[in-house]
PDB file of C-alpha atoms in Angstrom:
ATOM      1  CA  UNK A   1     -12.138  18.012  20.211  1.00 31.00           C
ATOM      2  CA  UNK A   2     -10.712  19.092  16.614  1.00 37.00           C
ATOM      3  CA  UNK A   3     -11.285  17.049  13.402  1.00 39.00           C
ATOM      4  CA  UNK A   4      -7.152  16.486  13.304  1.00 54.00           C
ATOM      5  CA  UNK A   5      -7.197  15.137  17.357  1.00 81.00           C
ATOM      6  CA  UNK A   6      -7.425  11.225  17.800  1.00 92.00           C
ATOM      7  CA  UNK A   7      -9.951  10.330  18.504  1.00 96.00           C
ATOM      8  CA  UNK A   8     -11.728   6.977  20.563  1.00 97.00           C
ATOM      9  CA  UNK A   9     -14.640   5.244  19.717  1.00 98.00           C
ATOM     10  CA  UNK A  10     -16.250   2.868  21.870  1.00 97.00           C
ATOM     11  CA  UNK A  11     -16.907  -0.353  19.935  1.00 97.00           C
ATOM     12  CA  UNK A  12     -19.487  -2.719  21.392  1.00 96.00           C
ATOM     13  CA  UNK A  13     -18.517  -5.395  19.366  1.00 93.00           C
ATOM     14  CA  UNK A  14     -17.670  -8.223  22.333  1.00 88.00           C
ATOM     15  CA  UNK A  15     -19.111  -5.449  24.997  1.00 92.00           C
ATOM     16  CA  UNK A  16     -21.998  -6.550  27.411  1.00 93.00           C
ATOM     17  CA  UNK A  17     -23.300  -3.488  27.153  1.00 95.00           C
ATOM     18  CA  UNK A  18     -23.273  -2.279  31.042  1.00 94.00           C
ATOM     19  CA  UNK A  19     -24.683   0.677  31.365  1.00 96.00           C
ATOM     20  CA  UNK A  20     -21.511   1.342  34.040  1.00 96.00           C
ATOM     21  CA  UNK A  21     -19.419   1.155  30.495  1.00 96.00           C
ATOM     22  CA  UNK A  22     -21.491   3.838  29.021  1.00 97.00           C
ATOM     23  CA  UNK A  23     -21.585   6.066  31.927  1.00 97.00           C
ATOM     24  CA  UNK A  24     -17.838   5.684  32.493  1.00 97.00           C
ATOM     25  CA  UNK A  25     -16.618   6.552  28.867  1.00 97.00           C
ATOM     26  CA  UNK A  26     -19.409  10.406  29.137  1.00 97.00           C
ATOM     27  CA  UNK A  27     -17.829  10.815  32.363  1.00 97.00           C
ATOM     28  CA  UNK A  28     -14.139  10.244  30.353  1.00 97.00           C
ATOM     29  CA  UNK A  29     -15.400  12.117  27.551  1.00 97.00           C
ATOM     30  CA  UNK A  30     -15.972   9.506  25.121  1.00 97.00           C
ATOM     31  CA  UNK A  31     -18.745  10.042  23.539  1.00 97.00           C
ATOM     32  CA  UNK A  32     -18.868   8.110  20.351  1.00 98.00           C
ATOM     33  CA  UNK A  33     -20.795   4.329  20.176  1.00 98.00           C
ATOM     34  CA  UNK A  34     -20.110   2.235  17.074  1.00 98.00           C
ATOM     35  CA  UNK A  35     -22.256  -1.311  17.250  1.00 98.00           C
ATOM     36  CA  UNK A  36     -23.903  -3.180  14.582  1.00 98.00           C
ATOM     37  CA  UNK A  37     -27.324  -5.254  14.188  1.00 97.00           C
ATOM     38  CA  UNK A  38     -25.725  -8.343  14.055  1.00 97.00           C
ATOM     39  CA  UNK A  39     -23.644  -7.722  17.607  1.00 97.00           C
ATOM     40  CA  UNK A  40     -24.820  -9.236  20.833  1.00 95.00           C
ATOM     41  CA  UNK A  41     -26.794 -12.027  19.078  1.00 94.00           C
ATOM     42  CA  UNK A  42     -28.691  -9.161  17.028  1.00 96.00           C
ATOM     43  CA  UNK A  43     -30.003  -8.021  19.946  1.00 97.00           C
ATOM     44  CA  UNK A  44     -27.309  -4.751  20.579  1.00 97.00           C
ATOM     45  CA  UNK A  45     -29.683  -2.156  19.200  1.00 98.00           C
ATOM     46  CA  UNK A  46     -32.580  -2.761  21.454  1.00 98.00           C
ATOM     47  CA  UNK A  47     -30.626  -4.195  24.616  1.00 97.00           C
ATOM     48  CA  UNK A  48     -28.652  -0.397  24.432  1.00 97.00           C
ATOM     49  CA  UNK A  49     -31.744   1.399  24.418  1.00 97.00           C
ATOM     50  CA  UNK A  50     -33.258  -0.654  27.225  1.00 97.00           C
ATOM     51  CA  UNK A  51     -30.779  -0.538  29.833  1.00 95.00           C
ATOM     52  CA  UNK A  52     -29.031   3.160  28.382  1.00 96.00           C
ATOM     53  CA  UNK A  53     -31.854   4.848  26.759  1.00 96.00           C
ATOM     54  CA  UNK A  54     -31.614   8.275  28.262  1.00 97.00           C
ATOM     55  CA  UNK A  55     -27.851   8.390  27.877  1.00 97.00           C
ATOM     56  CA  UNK A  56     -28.012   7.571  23.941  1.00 97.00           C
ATOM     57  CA  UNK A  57     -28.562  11.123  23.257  1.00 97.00           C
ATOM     58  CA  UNK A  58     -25.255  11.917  24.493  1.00 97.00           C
ATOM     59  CA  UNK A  59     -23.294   9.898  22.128  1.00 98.00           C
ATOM     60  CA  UNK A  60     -23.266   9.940  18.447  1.00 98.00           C
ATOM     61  CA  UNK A  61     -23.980   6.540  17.627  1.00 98.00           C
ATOM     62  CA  UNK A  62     -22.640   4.337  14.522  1.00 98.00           C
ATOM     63  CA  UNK A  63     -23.771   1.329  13.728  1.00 98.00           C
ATOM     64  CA  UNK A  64     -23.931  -1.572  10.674  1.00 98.00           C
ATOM     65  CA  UNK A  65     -26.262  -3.582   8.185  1.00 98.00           C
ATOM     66  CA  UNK A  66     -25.220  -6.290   5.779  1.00 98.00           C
ATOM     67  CA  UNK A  67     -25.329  -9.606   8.599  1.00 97.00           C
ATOM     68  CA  UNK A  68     -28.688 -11.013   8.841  1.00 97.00           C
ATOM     69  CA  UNK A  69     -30.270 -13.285  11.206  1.00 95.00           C
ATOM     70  CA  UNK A  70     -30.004 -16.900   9.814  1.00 90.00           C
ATOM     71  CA  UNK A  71     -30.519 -20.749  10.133  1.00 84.00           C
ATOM     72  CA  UNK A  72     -26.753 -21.349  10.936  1.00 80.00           C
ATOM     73  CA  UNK A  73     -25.861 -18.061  12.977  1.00 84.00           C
ATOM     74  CA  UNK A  74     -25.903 -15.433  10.458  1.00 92.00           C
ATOM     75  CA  UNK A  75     -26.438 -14.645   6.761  1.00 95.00           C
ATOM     76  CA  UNK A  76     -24.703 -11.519   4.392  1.00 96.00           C
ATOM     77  CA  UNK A  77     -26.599  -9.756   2.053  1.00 96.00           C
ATOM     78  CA  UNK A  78     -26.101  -6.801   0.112  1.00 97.00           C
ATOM     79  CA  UNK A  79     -29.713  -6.754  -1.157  1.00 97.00           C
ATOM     80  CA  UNK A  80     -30.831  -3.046  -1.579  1.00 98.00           C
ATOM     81  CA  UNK A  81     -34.009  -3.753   0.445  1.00 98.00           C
ATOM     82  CA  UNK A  82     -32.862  -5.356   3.010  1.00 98.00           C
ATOM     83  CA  UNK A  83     -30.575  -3.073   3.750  1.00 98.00           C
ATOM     84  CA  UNK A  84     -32.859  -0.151   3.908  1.00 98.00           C
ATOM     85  CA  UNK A  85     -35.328  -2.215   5.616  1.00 98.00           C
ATOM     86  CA  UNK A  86     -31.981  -2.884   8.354  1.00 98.00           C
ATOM     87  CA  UNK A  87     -31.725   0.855   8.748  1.00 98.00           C
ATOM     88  CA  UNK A  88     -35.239   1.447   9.733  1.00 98.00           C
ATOM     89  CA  UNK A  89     -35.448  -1.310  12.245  1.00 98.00           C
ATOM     90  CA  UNK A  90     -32.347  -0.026  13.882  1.00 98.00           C
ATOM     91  CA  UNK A  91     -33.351   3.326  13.600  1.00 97.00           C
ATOM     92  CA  UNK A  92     -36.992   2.148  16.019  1.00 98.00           C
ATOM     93  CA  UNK A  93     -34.705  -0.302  18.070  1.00 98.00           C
ATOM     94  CA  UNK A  94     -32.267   2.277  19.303  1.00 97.00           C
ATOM     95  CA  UNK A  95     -35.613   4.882  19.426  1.00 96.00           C
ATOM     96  CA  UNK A  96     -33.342   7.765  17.350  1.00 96.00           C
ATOM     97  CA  UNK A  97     -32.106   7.541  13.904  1.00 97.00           C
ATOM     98  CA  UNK A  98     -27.950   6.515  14.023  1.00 98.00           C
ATOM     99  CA  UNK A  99     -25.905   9.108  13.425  1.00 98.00           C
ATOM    100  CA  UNK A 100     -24.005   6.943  10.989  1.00 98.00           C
ATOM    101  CA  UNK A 101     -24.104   3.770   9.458  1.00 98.00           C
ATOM    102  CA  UNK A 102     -21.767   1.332   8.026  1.00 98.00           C
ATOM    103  CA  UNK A 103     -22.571  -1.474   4.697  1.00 98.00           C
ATOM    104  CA  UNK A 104     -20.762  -4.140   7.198  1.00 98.00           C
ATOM    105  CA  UNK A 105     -18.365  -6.160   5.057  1.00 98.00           C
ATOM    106  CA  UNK A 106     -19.213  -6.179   1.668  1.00 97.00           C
ATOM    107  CA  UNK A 107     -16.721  -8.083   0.682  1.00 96.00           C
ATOM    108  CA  UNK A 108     -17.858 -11.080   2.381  1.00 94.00           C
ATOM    109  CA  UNK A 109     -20.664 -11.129  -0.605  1.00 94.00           C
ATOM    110  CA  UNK A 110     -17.802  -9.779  -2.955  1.00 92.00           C
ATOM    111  CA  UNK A 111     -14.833 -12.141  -2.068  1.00 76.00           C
ATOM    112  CA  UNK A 112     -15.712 -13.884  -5.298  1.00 66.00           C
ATOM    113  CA  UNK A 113     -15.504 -10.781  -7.960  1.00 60.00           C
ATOM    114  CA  UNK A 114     -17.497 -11.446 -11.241  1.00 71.00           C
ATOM    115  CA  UNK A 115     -18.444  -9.435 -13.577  1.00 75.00           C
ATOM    116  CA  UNK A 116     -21.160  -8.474 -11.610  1.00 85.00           C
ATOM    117  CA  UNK A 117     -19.372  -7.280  -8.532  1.00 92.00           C
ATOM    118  CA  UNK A 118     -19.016  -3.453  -9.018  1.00 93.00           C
ATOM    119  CA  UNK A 119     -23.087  -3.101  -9.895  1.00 94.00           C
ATOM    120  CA  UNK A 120     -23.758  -5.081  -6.786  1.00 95.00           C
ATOM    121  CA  UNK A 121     -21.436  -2.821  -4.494  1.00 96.00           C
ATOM    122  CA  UNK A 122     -22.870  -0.181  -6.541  1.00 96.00           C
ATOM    123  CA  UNK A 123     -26.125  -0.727  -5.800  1.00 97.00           C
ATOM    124  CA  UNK A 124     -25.660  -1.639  -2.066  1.00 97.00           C
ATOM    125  CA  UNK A 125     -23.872   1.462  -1.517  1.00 97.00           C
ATOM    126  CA  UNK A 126     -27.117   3.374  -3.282  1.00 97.00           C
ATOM    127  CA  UNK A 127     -29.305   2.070  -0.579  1.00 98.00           C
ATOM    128  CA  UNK A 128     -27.010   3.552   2.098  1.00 98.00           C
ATOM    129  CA  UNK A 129     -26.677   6.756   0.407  1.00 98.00           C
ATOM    130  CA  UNK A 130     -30.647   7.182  -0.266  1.00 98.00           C
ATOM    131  CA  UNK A 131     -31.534   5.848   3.628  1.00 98.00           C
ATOM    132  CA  UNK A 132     -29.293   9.123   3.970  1.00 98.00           C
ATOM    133  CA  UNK A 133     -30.639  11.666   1.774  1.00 98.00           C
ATOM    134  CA  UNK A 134     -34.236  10.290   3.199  1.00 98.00           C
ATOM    135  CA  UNK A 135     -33.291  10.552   6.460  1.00 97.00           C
ATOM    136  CA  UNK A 136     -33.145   7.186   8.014  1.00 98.00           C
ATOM    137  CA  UNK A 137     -29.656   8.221   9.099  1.00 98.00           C
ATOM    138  CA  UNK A 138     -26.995  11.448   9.146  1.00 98.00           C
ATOM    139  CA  UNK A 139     -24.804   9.284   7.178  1.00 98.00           C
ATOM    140  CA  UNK A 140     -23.150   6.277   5.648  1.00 98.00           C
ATOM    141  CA  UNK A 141     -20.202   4.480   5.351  1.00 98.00           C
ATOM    142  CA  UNK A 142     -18.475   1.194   4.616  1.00 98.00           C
ATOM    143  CA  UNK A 143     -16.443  -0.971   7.415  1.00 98.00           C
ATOM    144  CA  UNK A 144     -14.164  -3.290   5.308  1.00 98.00           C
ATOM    145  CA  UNK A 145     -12.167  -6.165   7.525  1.00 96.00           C
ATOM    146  CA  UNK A 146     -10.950  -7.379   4.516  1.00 95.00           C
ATOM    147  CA  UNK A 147     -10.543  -4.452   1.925  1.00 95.00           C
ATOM    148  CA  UNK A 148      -8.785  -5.971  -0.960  1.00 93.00           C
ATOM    149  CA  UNK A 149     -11.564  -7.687  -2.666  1.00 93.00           C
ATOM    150  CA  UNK A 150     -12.884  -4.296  -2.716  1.00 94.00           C
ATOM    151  CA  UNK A 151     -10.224  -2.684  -4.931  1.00 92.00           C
ATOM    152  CA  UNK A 152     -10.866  -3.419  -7.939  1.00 91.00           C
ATOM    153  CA  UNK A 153     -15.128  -2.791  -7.699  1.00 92.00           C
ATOM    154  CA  UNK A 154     -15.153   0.872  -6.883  1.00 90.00           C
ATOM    155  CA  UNK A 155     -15.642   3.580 -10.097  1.00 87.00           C
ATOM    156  CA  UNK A 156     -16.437   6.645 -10.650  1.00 85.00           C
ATOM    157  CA  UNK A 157     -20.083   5.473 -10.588  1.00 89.00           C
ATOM    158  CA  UNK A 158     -19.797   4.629  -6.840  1.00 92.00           C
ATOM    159  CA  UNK A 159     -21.261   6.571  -4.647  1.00 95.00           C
ATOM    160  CA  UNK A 160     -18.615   8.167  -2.236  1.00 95.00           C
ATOM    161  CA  UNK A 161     -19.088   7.483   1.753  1.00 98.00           C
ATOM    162  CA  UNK A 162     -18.573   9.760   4.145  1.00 97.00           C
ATOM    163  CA  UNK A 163     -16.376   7.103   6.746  1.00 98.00           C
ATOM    164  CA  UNK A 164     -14.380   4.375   5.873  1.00 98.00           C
ATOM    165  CA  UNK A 165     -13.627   2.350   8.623  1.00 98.00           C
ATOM    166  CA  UNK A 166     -11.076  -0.969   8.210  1.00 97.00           C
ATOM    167  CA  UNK A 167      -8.807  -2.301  10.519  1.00 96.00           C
ATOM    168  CA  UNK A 168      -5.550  -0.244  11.466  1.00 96.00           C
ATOM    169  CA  UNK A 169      -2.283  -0.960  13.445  1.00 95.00           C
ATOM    170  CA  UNK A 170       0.905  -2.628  14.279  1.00 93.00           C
ATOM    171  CA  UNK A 171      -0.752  -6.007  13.133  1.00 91.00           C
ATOM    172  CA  UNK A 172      -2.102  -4.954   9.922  1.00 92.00           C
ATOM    173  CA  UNK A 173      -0.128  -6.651   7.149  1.00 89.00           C
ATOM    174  CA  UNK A 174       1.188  -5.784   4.270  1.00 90.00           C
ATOM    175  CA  UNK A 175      -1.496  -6.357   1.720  1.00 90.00           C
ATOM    176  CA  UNK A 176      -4.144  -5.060   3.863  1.00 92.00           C
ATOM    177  CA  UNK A 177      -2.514  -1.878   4.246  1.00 93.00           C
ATOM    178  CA  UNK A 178      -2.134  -1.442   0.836  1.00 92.00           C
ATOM    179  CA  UNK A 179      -5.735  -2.448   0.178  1.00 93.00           C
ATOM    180  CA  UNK A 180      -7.166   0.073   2.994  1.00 94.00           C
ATOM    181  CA  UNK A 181      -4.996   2.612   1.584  1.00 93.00           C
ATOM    182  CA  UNK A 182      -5.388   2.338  -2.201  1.00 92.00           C
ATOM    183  CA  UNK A 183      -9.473   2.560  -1.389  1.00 95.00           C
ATOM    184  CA  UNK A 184      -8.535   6.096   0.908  1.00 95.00           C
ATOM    185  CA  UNK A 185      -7.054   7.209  -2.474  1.00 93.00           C
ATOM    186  CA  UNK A 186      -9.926   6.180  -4.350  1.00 93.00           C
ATOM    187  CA  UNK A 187     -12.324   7.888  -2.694  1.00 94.00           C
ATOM    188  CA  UNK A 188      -9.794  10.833  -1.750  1.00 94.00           C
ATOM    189  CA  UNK A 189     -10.423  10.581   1.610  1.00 94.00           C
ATOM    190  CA  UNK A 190      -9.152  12.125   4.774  1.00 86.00           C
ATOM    191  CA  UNK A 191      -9.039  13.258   8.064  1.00 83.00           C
ATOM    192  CA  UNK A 192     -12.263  12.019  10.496  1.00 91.00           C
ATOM    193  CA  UNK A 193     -13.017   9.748   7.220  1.00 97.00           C
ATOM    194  CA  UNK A 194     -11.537   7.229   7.486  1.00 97.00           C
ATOM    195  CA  UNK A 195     -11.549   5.335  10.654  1.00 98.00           C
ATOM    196  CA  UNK A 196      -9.693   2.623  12.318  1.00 97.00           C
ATOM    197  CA  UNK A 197     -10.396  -0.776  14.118  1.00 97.00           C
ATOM    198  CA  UNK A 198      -9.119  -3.849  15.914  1.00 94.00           C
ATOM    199  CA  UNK A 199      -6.052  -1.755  17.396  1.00 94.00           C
ATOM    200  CA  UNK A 200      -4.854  -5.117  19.047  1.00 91.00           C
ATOM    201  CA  UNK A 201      -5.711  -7.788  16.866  1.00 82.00           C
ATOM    202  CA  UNK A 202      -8.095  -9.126  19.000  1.00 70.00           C
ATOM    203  CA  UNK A 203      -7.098  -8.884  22.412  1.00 69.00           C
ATOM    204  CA  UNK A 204      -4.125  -6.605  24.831  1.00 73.00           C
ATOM    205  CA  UNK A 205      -3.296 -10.152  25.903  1.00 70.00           C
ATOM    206  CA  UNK A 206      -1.748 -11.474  22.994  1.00 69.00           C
ATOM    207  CA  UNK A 207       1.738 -12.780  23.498  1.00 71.00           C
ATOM    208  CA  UNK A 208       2.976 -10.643  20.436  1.00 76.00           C
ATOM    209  CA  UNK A 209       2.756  -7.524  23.014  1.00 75.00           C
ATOM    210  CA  UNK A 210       5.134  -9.759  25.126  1.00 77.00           C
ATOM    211  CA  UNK A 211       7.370 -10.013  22.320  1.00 83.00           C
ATOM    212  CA  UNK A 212       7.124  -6.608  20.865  1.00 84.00           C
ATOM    213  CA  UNK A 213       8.121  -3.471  22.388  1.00 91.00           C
ATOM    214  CA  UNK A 214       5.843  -0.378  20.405  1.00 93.00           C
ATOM    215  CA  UNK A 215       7.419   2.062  22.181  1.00 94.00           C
ATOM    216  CA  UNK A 216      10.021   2.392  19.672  1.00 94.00           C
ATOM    217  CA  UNK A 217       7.506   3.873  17.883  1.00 95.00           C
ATOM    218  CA  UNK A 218       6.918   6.913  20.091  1.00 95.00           C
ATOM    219  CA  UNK A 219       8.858  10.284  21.195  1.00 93.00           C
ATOM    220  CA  UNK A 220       8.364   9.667  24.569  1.00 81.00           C
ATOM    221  CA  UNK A 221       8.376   6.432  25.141  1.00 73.00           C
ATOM    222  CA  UNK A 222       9.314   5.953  28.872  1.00 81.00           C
ATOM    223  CA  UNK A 223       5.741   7.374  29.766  1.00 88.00           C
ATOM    224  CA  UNK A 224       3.505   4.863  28.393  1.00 93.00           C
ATOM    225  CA  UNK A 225       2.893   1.283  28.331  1.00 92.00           C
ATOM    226  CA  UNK A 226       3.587  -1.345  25.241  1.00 91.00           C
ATOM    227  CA  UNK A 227      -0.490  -1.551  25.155  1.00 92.00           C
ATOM    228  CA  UNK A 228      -0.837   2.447  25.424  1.00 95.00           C
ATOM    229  CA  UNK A 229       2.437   2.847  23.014  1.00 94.00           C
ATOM    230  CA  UNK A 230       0.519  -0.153  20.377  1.00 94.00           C
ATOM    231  CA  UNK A 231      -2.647   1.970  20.707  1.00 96.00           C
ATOM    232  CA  UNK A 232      -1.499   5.153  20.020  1.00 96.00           C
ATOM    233  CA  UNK A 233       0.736   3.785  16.991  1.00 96.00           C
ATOM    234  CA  UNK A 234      -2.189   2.642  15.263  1.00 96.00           C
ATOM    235  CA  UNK A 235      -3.328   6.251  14.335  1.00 97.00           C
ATOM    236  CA  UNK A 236      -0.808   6.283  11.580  1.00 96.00           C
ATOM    237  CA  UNK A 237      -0.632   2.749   9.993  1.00 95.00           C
ATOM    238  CA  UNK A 238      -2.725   3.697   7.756  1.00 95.00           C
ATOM    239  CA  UNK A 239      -3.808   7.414   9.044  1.00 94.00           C
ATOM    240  CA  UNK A 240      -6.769   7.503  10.559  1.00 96.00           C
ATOM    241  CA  UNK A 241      -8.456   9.876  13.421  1.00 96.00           C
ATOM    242  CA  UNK A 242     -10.802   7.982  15.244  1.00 97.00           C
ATOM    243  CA  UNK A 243     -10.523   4.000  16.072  1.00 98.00           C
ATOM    244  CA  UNK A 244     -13.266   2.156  17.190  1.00 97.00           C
ATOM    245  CA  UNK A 245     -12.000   0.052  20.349  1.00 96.00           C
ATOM    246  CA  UNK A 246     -13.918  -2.286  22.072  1.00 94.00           C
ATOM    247  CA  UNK A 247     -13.675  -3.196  26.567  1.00 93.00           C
ATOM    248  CA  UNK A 248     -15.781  -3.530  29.006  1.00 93.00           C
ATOM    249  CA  UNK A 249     -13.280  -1.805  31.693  1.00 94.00           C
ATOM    250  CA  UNK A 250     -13.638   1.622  32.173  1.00 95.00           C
ATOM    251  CA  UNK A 251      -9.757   1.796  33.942  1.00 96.00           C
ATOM    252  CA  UNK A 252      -8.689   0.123  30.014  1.00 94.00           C
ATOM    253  CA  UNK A 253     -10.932   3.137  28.540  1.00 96.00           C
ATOM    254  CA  UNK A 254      -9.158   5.080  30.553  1.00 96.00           C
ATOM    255  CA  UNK A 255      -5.265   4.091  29.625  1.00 95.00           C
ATOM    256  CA  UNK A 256      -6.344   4.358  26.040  1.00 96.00           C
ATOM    257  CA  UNK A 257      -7.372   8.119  26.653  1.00 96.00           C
ATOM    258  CA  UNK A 258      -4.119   8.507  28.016  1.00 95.00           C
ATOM    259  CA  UNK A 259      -2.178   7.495  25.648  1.00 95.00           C
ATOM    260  CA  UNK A 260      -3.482  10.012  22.784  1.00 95.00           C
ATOM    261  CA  UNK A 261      -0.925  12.297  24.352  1.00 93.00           C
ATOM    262  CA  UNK A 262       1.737   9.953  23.400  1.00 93.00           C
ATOM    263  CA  UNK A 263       4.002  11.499  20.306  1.00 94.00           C
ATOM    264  CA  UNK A 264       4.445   9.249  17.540  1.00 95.00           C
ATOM    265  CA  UNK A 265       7.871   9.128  15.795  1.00 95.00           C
ATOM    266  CA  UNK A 266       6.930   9.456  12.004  1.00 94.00           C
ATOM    267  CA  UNK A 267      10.715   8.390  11.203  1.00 95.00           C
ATOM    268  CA  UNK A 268      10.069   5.558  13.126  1.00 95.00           C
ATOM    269  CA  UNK A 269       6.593   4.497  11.071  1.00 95.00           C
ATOM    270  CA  UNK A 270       8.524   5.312   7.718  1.00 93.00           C
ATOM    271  CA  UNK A 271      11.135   2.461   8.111  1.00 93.00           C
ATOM    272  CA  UNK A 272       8.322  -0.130   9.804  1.00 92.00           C
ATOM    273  CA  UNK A 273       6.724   0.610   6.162  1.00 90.00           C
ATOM    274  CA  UNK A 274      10.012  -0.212   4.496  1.00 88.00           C
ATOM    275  CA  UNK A 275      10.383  -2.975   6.092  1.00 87.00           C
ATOM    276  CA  UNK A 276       6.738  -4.188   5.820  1.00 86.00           C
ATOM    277  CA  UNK A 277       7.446  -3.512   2.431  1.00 80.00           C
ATOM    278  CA  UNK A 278      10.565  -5.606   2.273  1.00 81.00           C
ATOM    279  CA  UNK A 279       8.844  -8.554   3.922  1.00 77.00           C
ATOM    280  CA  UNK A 280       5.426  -9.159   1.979  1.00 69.00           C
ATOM    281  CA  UNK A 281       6.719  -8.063  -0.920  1.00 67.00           C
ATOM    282  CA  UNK A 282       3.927  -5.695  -1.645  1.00 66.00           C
ATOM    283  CA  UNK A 283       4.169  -1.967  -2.581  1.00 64.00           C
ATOM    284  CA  UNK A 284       3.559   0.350   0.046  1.00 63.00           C
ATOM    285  CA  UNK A 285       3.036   4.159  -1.089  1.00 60.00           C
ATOM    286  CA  UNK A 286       3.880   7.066   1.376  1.00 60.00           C
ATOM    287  CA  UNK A 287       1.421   7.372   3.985  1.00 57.00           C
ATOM    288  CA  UNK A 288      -1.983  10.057   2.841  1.00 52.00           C
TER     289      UNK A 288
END
């Protein structure tokens, strides 16, 4: 598949982690994993290559450090050390170095800038890049759910990921956008980049999708459904070429795939900016 095609990731954030799941998306021709060590009770690293081992080498595999095992659940850190200490142990849980991986959040140890904040993103992001160059991992990247703490820590002295994943589509609002976008700039990113996440805000059974009809937003909008039509729309709000998607039903996997055929109506996304625009009141830039 070309850089420029959409593309799907299967996110194993609220997965089980079947190995029917992972056969199902090779046989569908997905063959991209994104999980973190802090998914199914910090256990996603070693249950994958327990009951999928000899399939792992037919995905590329993403996954995260920042979340930390804890006394109430889980704990955030964007110690140096610990993070490079995260990225070996998932590295020997999995058995293969990942392919990618994410600083998960920083902004949940950011949220409150000081004066402080950039040398501690700074030096987070340092770990990451030098678990790469050492090769604990082919790359790294930052996943932002929140990026607009974010905006206002990253310089010149930064170093530059290679991904940035934050959260894309019809539900994004305003300020987010603007956030996830102004950070794309930043880094002048583009094309497989930047990646997308939480295409449905949480679930395809949301009343919104009830009340909502995404379609408008495509060329050919009699062929798919509002949940294919929502999917597909979140490629371009803000651009991205890969979004990380998370089920445990291969025939859901399956609709998704589907719907990358779908043609989006960039006239269409133009005025839903405007009017995004118009309603929070924040400043939306044309779309990188």
């Amino acid at each position: 598949m070309r850089g420029a095609d959409p593309r799907i990731v299967l996110g194993l954030h609220r997965s089980r982690h079947e190995r029917r799941l992972l056969t199902s998306a090779l046989d569908l021709g997905v063959t991209a994993l994104d999980t973190s060590t802090n998914y199914h009770a910090f256990r996603s690293h070693q249950v994958l290559a327990q009951t999928a081992g000899d399939l792992l080498p037919n995905f590329t595999i993403s996954t995260k450090v920042g979340y930390f095992p804890g006394r109430d659940g889980a704990d955030h850190s964007l110690n140096p050390a610990r993070l490079r200490t995260a990225v070996k142990q998932a590295a020997a849980d999995l058995g293969r170095s990942p392919d990618l991986v994410f600083l998960h959040n920083p902004e949940h140890s950011l949220r409150e800038a000081t004066v402080h904040g950039p040398a501690v993103l700074r030096q987070a992001c340092i770990a990451l890049y030098d678990a790469t160059a050492d090769g604990l991992c082919g790359a790294w990247g930052i996943a932002s759910w929140d990026p607009a703490p974010l905006t206002n820590l990253v310089d010149v002295t930064c170093p530059k990921p290679s991904v940035l994943m934050i959260r894309a589509g019809l539900l994004v609002g305003g300020r987010t956008l603007v956030a996830a976008e102004t950070l794309i700039k930043a880094w002048d990113l583009r094309g497989d980049s930047v990646w997308g996440m939480s295409p449905f805000g949480g679930s395809t059974d949301a009343s919104v999708w009830d009340r909502v009809d995404p379609r408008v937003f495509l060329r050919d909008s009699n062929r798919l459904s509002r949940v294919q039509a929502a999917f597909r729309t979140t490629y371009h709000l803000p651009r991205v070429t890969s979004v990380a998607v998370g089920t445990d039903d291969p025939a859901h996997l399956s609709d998704l795939i589907s719907a990358l055929d779908g043609e989006v109506d960039e006239q269409a996304i133009r005025e839903y900016r405007r009017l995004l625009r118009d309603r929070s009141g924040v400043s939306l830039p044309e779309a990188p």
